[in-house]
């Protein structure tokens, strides 16, 4: 079963978001999951071999770069720092 992680992005006023949710295309429903520690938009998200997701970089505002990374654990529904 494929589920899609939607994490971060930009709000209506250009503010970066830390929220995350899971989309199930079969039922066409969203369910909340753990928020990222830092708000970020325009970041890269990479599915790791173990099923976790790495979110790296992006911006915390439309003009300020984010130089950090977090890892999402779908089994726990939580984010943790990927280190400095």
PDB file of C-alpha atoms in Angstrom:
ATOM      1  CA  UNK A   1       0.000   0.000   0.000  1.00  0.00           C
ATOM      2  CA  UNK A   2       1.441   3.348  -1.052  1.00  0.00           C
ATOM      3  CA  UNK A   3       1.027   6.325   1.249  1.00  0.00           C
ATOM      4  CA  UNK A   4       2.455   9.780   0.622  1.00  0.00           C
ATOM      5  CA  UNK A   5       4.206  11.983   3.189  1.00  0.00           C
ATOM      6  CA  UNK A   6       3.456  15.681   2.768  1.00  0.00           C
ATOM      7  CA  UNK A   7       5.778  17.742   4.940  1.00  0.00           C
ATOM      8  CA  UNK A   8       6.463  21.447   5.229  1.00  0.00           C
ATOM      9  CA  UNK A   9       5.973  23.918   2.422  1.00  0.00           C
ATOM     10  CA  UNK A  10       4.807  27.507   2.452  1.00  0.00           C
ATOM     11  CA  UNK A  11       1.565  28.961   3.811  1.00  0.00           C
ATOM     12  CA  UNK A  12      -0.664  31.583   2.251  1.00  0.00           C
ATOM     13  CA  UNK A  13       1.500  34.452   3.505  1.00  0.00           C
ATOM     14  CA  UNK A  14       4.869  32.956   2.516  1.00  0.00           C
ATOM     15  CA  UNK A  15       5.628  31.519   5.954  1.00  0.00           C
ATOM     16  CA  UNK A  16       7.353  28.129   6.088  1.00  0.00           C
ATOM     17  CA  UNK A  17       5.389  25.274   7.661  1.00  0.00           C
ATOM     18  CA  UNK A  18       6.515  22.501  10.008  1.00  0.00           C
ATOM     19  CA  UNK A  19       3.326  20.454   9.703  1.00  0.00           C
ATOM     20  CA  UNK A  20       3.235  17.000   8.148  1.00  0.00           C
ATOM     21  CA  UNK A  21       0.491  14.614   7.116  1.00  0.00           C
ATOM     22  CA  UNK A  22       0.053  11.305   5.339  1.00  0.00           C
ATOM     23  CA  UNK A  23      -2.112  11.044   2.225  1.00  0.00           C
ATOM     24  CA  UNK A  24      -3.695   7.703   1.371  1.00  0.00           C
ATOM     25  CA  UNK A  25      -4.512   7.725  -2.364  1.00  0.00           C
ATOM     26  CA  UNK A  26      -6.738   4.641  -2.043  1.00  0.00           C
ATOM     27  CA  UNK A  27      -9.126   6.279   0.441  1.00  0.00           C
ATOM     28  CA  UNK A  28      -8.270   9.847  -0.645  1.00  0.00           C
ATOM     29  CA  UNK A  29      -7.849  10.867   2.989  1.00  0.00           C
ATOM     30  CA  UNK A  30      -5.247  12.787   4.964  1.00  0.00           C
ATOM     31  CA  UNK A  31      -4.121  11.954   8.478  1.00  0.00           C
ATOM     32  CA  UNK A  32      -1.865  14.124  10.623  1.00  0.00           C
ATOM     33  CA  UNK A  33       1.533  12.851  11.687  1.00  0.00           C
ATOM     34  CA  UNK A  34       4.347  14.379  13.711  1.00  0.00           C
ATOM     35  CA  UNK A  35       5.475  17.895  12.830  1.00  0.00           C
ATOM     36  CA  UNK A  36       9.037  18.640  11.788  1.00  0.00           C
ATOM     37  CA  UNK A  37      11.209  20.332  14.425  1.00  0.00           C
ATOM     38  CA  UNK A  38      11.900  23.237  12.058  1.00  0.00           C
ATOM     39  CA  UNK A  39       9.593  24.871   9.548  1.00  0.00           C
ATOM     40  CA  UNK A  40      10.893  24.498   5.999  1.00  0.00           C
ATOM     41  CA  UNK A  41       9.713  24.835   2.420  1.00  0.00           C
ATOM     42  CA  UNK A  42      11.382  24.083  -0.890  1.00  0.00           C
ATOM     43  CA  UNK A  43      13.410  21.305   0.721  1.00  0.00           C
ATOM     44  CA  UNK A  44      14.514  17.986  -0.735  1.00  0.00           C
ATOM     45  CA  UNK A  45      12.865  14.798   0.524  1.00  0.00           C
ATOM     46  CA  UNK A  46      14.523  11.446  -0.062  1.00  0.00           C
ATOM     47  CA  UNK A  47      13.136   7.995   0.721  1.00  0.00           C
ATOM     48  CA  UNK A  48      15.827   6.002   2.497  1.00  0.00           C
ATOM     49  CA  UNK A  49      16.272   2.245   2.009  1.00  0.00           C
ATOM     50  CA  UNK A  50      14.905   1.511   5.478  1.00  0.00           C
ATOM     51  CA  UNK A  51      11.632   3.365   4.757  1.00  0.00           C
ATOM     52  CA  UNK A  52      12.475   6.549   6.642  1.00  0.00           C
ATOM     53  CA  UNK A  53      12.459   9.916   4.843  1.00  0.00           C
ATOM     54  CA  UNK A  54      15.253  12.501   4.884  1.00  0.00           C
ATOM     55  CA  UNK A  55      14.154  16.154   4.532  1.00  0.00           C
ATOM     56  CA  UNK A  56      17.095  18.472   3.917  1.00  0.00           C
ATOM     57  CA  UNK A  57      17.701  22.139   3.226  1.00  0.00           C
ATOM     58  CA  UNK A  58      14.990  24.409   1.963  1.00  0.00           C
ATOM     59  CA  UNK A  59      14.061  27.772   3.391  1.00  0.00           C
ATOM     60  CA  UNK A  60      12.500  28.893   6.650  1.00  0.00           C
ATOM     61  CA  UNK A  61      11.174  32.049   4.969  1.00  0.00           C
ATOM     62  CA  UNK A  62      11.065  33.095   1.354  1.00  0.00           C
ATOM     63  CA  UNK A  63      14.513  34.672   1.808  1.00  0.00           C
ATOM     64  CA  UNK A  64      16.336  32.611   4.452  1.00  0.00           C
ATOM     65  CA  UNK A  65      18.034  29.275   3.695  1.00  0.00           C
ATOM     66  CA  UNK A  66      17.698  26.336   6.072  1.00  0.00           C
ATOM     67  CA  UNK A  67      21.003  24.498   6.642  1.00  0.00           C
ATOM     68  CA  UNK A  68      19.699  21.469   8.513  1.00  0.00           C
ATOM     69  CA  UNK A  69      18.144  18.066   7.905  1.00  0.00           C
ATOM     70  CA  UNK A  70      15.611  15.852   9.666  1.00  0.00           C
ATOM     71  CA  UNK A  71      14.592  12.216   9.335  1.00  0.00           C
ATOM     72  CA  UNK A  72      10.980  11.043   9.490  1.00  0.00           C
ATOM     73  CA  UNK A  73      10.317   7.597  10.972  1.00  0.00           C
ATOM     74  CA  UNK A  74       6.956   6.325   9.637  1.00  0.00           C
ATOM     75  CA  UNK A  75       6.785   3.548  12.238  1.00  0.00           C
ATOM     76  CA  UNK A  76       6.817   6.134  15.030  1.00  0.00           C
ATOM     77  CA  UNK A  77       5.333   9.114  13.164  1.00  0.00           C
ATOM     78  CA  UNK A  78       8.167  11.295  14.454  1.00  0.00           C
ATOM     79  CA  UNK A  79      11.016  13.451  13.157  1.00  0.00           C
ATOM     80  CA  UNK A  80      14.564  13.554  14.508  1.00  0.00           C
ATOM     81  CA  UNK A  81      17.651  15.584  13.672  1.00  0.00           C
ATOM     82  CA  UNK A  82      19.880  14.127  10.984  1.00  0.00           C
ATOM     83  CA  UNK A  83      22.908  15.728  12.656  1.00  0.00           C
ATOM     84  CA  UNK A  84      24.867  18.819  11.897  1.00  0.00           C
TER      85      UNK A  84
END
